[in-house]
Amino acid sequence: MQRLPEPELMDDPAQARAYAHADFEDAHSAIVAHFRRVFEKHEAPHTMLDLGCGPADISIRFARLYPDCKIDAVDGAHFMLEQARTFTERAGLHHQITLHLQRLPDCELPEKCYQAIVSNSLLHHLHEPQDLWTTIRKYASPDTAIFICDLYRPQTLEQAEGLVSRYAADEPEILRRDFYNSLLAAFTPDEVEAQLSTAGLRGLKLEPISDRHLLVHGSIQGA
């Protein structure tokens, strides 16, 4: 099945609100658990960059896990960052998480490099996937913990429809449609491997972690 790109920015107010209030508890808890698993020998980071932070749920989870870590959270969608601002203030973490309205690969951030760079569900939105890998190279030191999670594209439309029915049956129609479109816009593991090769990041490890998610992790040093 060929990739069908979707808009890069989730900048429709209704769409942003629906996504921000969706139940991602299981998926996002698993993402944090995977980070702890693959970087169990690393020291707790004191600086972290979250690319495509959305409503900041992942940033909030990492801020609670690492209370001494300063997090720069980047998103290009104004309405999504409004949701993020509400949630970080409600969590009392606005002093720890700084939100940036910027787009890859042209973002300018306060740190020259970060001890950890994370991204969840950004890659499939990008029309040019190298924008993500270029930004990571720009802000990573040799031993930065790099942790990228995203959907991967199923082989058929029927498989995509089955995943929507399995995991989003009780969600509003706007979220069901977004999930379906995101599955069609996602890259296959082989395509992501090719992106890493082009970016000179072949040392990063890619592993499927569910029937719809893949994980890229490691360090530039390993690449």
PDB file of C-alpha atoms in Angstrom, residues 40-172:
ATOM      1  CA  GLU A  40      18.271   1.880  31.809  1.00  0.00           C
ATOM      2  CA  LYS A  41      22.056   2.361  32.036  1.00  0.00           C
ATOM      3  CA  HIS A  42      21.895   6.091  31.267  1.00  0.00           C
ATOM      4  CA  GLU A  43      21.836   8.736  33.949  1.00  0.00           C
ATOM      5  CA  ALA A  44      18.596  10.678  34.320  1.00  0.00           C
ATOM      6  CA  PRO A  45      18.644  13.509  31.756  1.00  0.00           C
ATOM      7  CA  HIS A  46      18.787  17.128  32.893  1.00  0.00           C
ATOM      8  CA  THR A  47      17.784  18.514  29.491  1.00  0.00           C
ATOM      9  CA  MET A  48      15.275  17.030  27.065  1.00  0.00           C
ATOM     10  CA  LEU A  49      13.874  18.065  23.689  1.00  0.00           C
ATOM     11  CA  ASP A  50      10.379  16.870  22.742  1.00  0.00           C
ATOM     12  CA  LEU A  51       9.799  17.267  18.994  1.00  0.00           C
ATOM     13  CA  GLY A  52       6.159  17.451  17.913  1.00  0.00           C
ATOM     14  CA  CYS A  53       4.975  17.626  21.512  1.00  0.00           C
ATOM     15  CA  GLY A  54       1.264  18.004  20.704  1.00  0.00           C
ATOM     16  CA  PRO A  55      -0.722  18.614  23.905  1.00  0.00           C
ATOM     17  CA  ALA A  56       2.434  17.852  25.939  1.00  0.00           C
ATOM     18  CA  ASP A  57       1.237  14.628  27.549  1.00  0.00           C
ATOM     19  CA  ILE A  58       4.573  12.916  26.855  1.00  0.00           C
ATOM     20  CA  SER A  59       6.510  15.941  28.141  1.00  0.00           C
ATOM     21  CA  ILE A  60       4.414  15.966  31.302  1.00  0.00           C
ATOM     22  CA  ARG A  61       5.070  12.275  31.908  1.00  0.00           C
ATOM     23  CA  PHE A  62       8.824  12.737  31.506  1.00  0.00           C
ATOM     24  CA  ALA A  63       8.787  15.856  33.695  1.00  0.00           C
ATOM     25  CA  ARG A  64       7.168  13.860  36.488  1.00  0.00           C
ATOM     26  CA  LEU A  65       9.625  10.995  35.991  1.00  0.00           C
ATOM     27  CA  TYR A  66      12.644  13.339  35.950  1.00  0.00           C
ATOM     28  CA  PRO A  67      11.791  16.331  38.173  1.00  0.00           C
ATOM     29  CA  ASP A  68      15.262  17.874  37.703  1.00  0.00           C
ATOM     30  CA  CYS A  69      14.976  17.798  33.905  1.00  0.00           C
ATOM     31  CA  LYS A  70      14.250  20.948  31.904  1.00  0.00           C
ATOM     32  CA  ILE A  71      12.186  20.140  28.815  1.00  0.00           C
ATOM     33  CA  ASP A  72      11.897  22.189  25.626  1.00  0.00           C
ATOM     34  CA  ALA A  73       8.717  21.056  23.851  1.00  0.00           C
ATOM     35  CA  VAL A  74       8.272  22.012  20.190  1.00  0.00           C
ATOM     36  CA  ASP A  75       5.183  21.979  17.988  1.00  0.00           C
ATOM     37  CA  GLY A  76       4.224  23.856  14.846  1.00  0.00           C
ATOM     38  CA  ALA A  77       0.469  23.951  15.511  1.00  0.00           C
ATOM     39  CA  HIS A  78      -0.793  27.003  17.395  1.00  0.00           C
ATOM     40  CA  PHE A  79      -4.026  25.428  18.636  1.00  0.00           C
ATOM     41  CA  MET A  80      -2.217  22.296  19.787  1.00  0.00           C
ATOM     42  CA  LEU A  81       0.219  24.375  21.832  1.00  0.00           C
ATOM     43  CA  GLU A  82      -2.740  26.140  23.429  1.00  0.00           C
ATOM     44  CA  GLN A  83      -3.851  22.727  24.678  1.00  0.00           C
ATOM     45  CA  ALA A  84      -0.294  22.002  25.827  1.00  0.00           C
ATOM     46  CA  ARG A  85      -0.153  25.266  27.751  1.00  0.00           C
ATOM     47  CA  THR A  86      -3.394  24.439  29.542  1.00  0.00           C
ATOM     48  CA  PHE A  87      -2.204  20.966  30.520  1.00  0.00           C
ATOM     49  CA  THR A  88       1.292  21.988  31.666  1.00  0.00           C
ATOM     50  CA  GLU A  89      -0.133  24.782  33.812  1.00  0.00           C
ATOM     51  CA  ARG A  90      -2.797  22.471  35.239  1.00  0.00           C
ATOM     52  CA  ALA A  91      -0.062  19.958  36.110  1.00  0.00           C
ATOM     53  CA  GLY A  92       2.014  22.681  37.761  1.00  0.00           C
ATOM     54  CA  LEU A  93       4.902  21.946  35.389  1.00  0.00           C
ATOM     55  CA  HIS A  94       5.044  25.141  33.329  1.00  0.00           C
ATOM     56  CA  HIS A  95       8.290  26.058  35.144  1.00  0.00           C
ATOM     57  CA  GLN A  96       9.874  22.788  33.968  1.00  0.00           C
ATOM     58  CA  ILE A  97       8.413  22.535  30.445  1.00  0.00           C
ATOM     59  CA  THR A  98       8.968  25.406  28.001  1.00  0.00           C
ATOM     60  CA  LEU A  99       6.731  25.389  24.923  1.00  0.00           C
ATOM     61  CA  HIS A 100       8.021  26.563  21.533  1.00  0.00           C
ATOM     62  CA  LEU A 101       5.871  27.332  18.487  1.00  0.00           C
ATOM     63  CA  GLN A 102       8.352  26.336  15.786  1.00  0.00           C
ATOM     64  CA  ARG A 103       8.575  24.046  12.770  1.00  0.00           C
ATOM     65  CA  LEU A 104      11.247  21.571  11.805  1.00  0.00           C
ATOM     66  CA  PRO A 105      13.928  21.773  10.541  1.00  0.00           C
ATOM     67  CA  ASP A 106      14.288  25.530  11.129  1.00  0.00           C
ATOM     68  CA  CYS A 107      13.678  25.619  14.874  1.00  0.00           C
ATOM     69  CA  GLU A 108      16.074  27.623  17.048  1.00  0.00           C
ATOM     70  CA  LEU A 109      16.209  26.414  20.641  1.00  0.00           C
ATOM     71  CA  PRO A 110      17.963  27.574  23.828  1.00  0.00           C
ATOM     72  CA  GLU A 111      20.302  24.573  24.179  1.00  0.00           C
ATOM     73  CA  LYS A 112      23.070  23.685  21.740  1.00  0.00           C
ATOM     74  CA  CYS A 113      22.493  20.012  22.511  1.00  0.00           C
ATOM     75  CA  TYR A 114      20.223  17.951  24.751  1.00  0.00           C
ATOM     76  CA  GLN A 115      20.859  14.921  26.914  1.00  0.00           C
ATOM     77  CA  ALA A 116      17.673  13.322  25.562  1.00  0.00           C
ATOM     78  CA  ILE A 117      15.635  13.897  22.396  1.00  0.00           C
ATOM     79  CA  VAL A 118      12.193  12.308  22.192  1.00  0.00           C
ATOM     80  CA  SER A 119       9.404  12.394  19.647  1.00  0.00           C
ATOM     81  CA  ASN A 120       6.052  10.640  19.532  1.00  0.00           C
ATOM     82  CA  SER A 121       3.815  10.514  16.469  1.00  0.00           C
ATOM     83  CA  LEU A 122       5.544  13.320  14.583  1.00  0.00           C
ATOM     84  CA  LEU A 123       7.328  11.429  11.815  1.00  0.00           C
ATOM     85  CA  HIS A 124       4.198  10.327   9.961  1.00  0.00           C
ATOM     86  CA  HIS A 125       3.017  13.953   9.722  1.00  0.00           C
ATOM     87  CA  LEU A 126       6.142  15.128   7.910  1.00  0.00           C
ATOM     88  CA  HIS A 127       6.098  15.468   4.149  1.00  0.00           C
ATOM     89  CA  GLU A 128       9.907  15.437   4.241  1.00  0.00           C
ATOM     90  CA  PRO A 129      10.986  12.906   6.902  1.00  0.00           C
ATOM     91  CA  GLN A 130      14.603  14.084   6.838  1.00  0.00           C
ATOM     92  CA  ASP A 131      13.389  17.234   8.617  1.00  0.00           C
ATOM     93  CA  LEU A 132      13.166  15.139  11.789  1.00  0.00           C
ATOM     94  CA  TRP A 133      16.510  13.382  11.434  1.00  0.00           C
ATOM     95  CA  THR A 134      18.292  16.629  10.481  1.00  0.00           C
ATOM     96  CA  THR A 135      16.929  18.342  13.590  1.00  0.00           C
ATOM     97  CA  ILE A 136      18.012  15.431  15.760  1.00  0.00           C
ATOM     98  CA  ARG A 137      21.540  15.613  14.340  1.00  0.00           C
ATOM     99  CA  LYS A 138      21.589  19.367  15.011  1.00  0.00           C
ATOM    100  CA  TYR A 139      20.703  19.067  18.697  1.00  0.00           C
ATOM    101  CA  ALA A 140      22.258  15.720  19.647  1.00  0.00           C
ATOM    102  CA  SER A 141      25.663  15.180  21.192  1.00  0.00           C
ATOM    103  CA  PRO A 142      27.406  11.828  20.613  1.00  0.00           C
ATOM    104  CA  ASP A 143      25.784  10.289  23.696  1.00  0.00           C
ATOM    105  CA  THR A 144      22.342  11.942  23.578  1.00  0.00           C
ATOM    106  CA  ALA A 145      19.553   9.457  24.273  1.00  0.00           C
ATOM    107  CA  ILE A 146      17.493   9.466  21.048  1.00  0.00           C
ATOM    108  CA  PHE A 147      13.995   8.010  21.313  1.00  0.00           C
ATOM    109  CA  ILE A 148      11.508   8.231  18.433  1.00  0.00           C
ATOM    110  CA  CYS A 149       8.142   6.454  18.503  1.00  0.00           C
ATOM    111  CA  ASP A 150       5.599   6.442  15.690  1.00  0.00           C
ATOM    112  CA  LEU A 151       3.000   4.449  13.848  1.00  0.00           C
ATOM    113  CA  TYR A 152       3.995   2.213  10.973  1.00  0.00           C
ATOM    114  CA  ARG A 153       1.894   1.709   7.879  1.00  0.00           C
ATOM    115  CA  PRO A 154      -0.121  -1.509   7.556  1.00  0.00           C
ATOM    116  CA  GLN A 155       0.054  -3.476   4.330  1.00  0.00           C
ATOM    117  CA  THR A 156      -3.582  -2.999   3.270  1.00  0.00           C
ATOM    118  CA  LEU A 157      -6.537  -0.674   3.753  1.00  0.00           C
ATOM    119  CA  GLU A 158      -8.377  -3.563   5.395  1.00  0.00           C
ATOM    120  CA  GLN A 159      -5.636  -3.900   8.009  1.00  0.00           C
ATOM    121  CA  ALA A 160      -5.820  -0.157   8.694  1.00  0.00           C
ATOM    122  CA  GLU A 161      -9.585  -0.367   9.137  1.00  0.00           C
ATOM    123  CA  GLY A 162      -9.120  -3.312  11.493  1.00  0.00           C
ATOM    124  CA  LEU A 163      -6.681  -1.364  13.672  1.00  0.00           C
ATOM    125  CA  VAL A 164      -9.124   1.539  13.903  1.00  0.00           C
ATOM    126  CA  SER A 165     -11.920  -0.829  14.932  1.00  0.00           C
ATOM    127  CA  ARG A 166      -9.696  -2.542  17.493  1.00  0.00           C
ATOM    128  CA  TYR A 167      -8.187   0.515  19.168  1.00  0.00           C
ATOM    129  CA  ALA A 168     -10.548   3.434  18.497  1.00  0.00           C
ATOM    130  CA  ALA A 169     -14.013   1.870  18.425  1.00  0.00           C
ATOM    131  CA  ASP A 170     -15.292   4.073  21.259  1.00  0.00           C
ATOM    132  CA  GLU A 171     -13.585   7.286  20.176  1.00  0.00           C
ATOM    133  CA  PRO A 172     -15.359  10.205  18.434  1.00  0.00           C
TER     134      PRO A 172
END
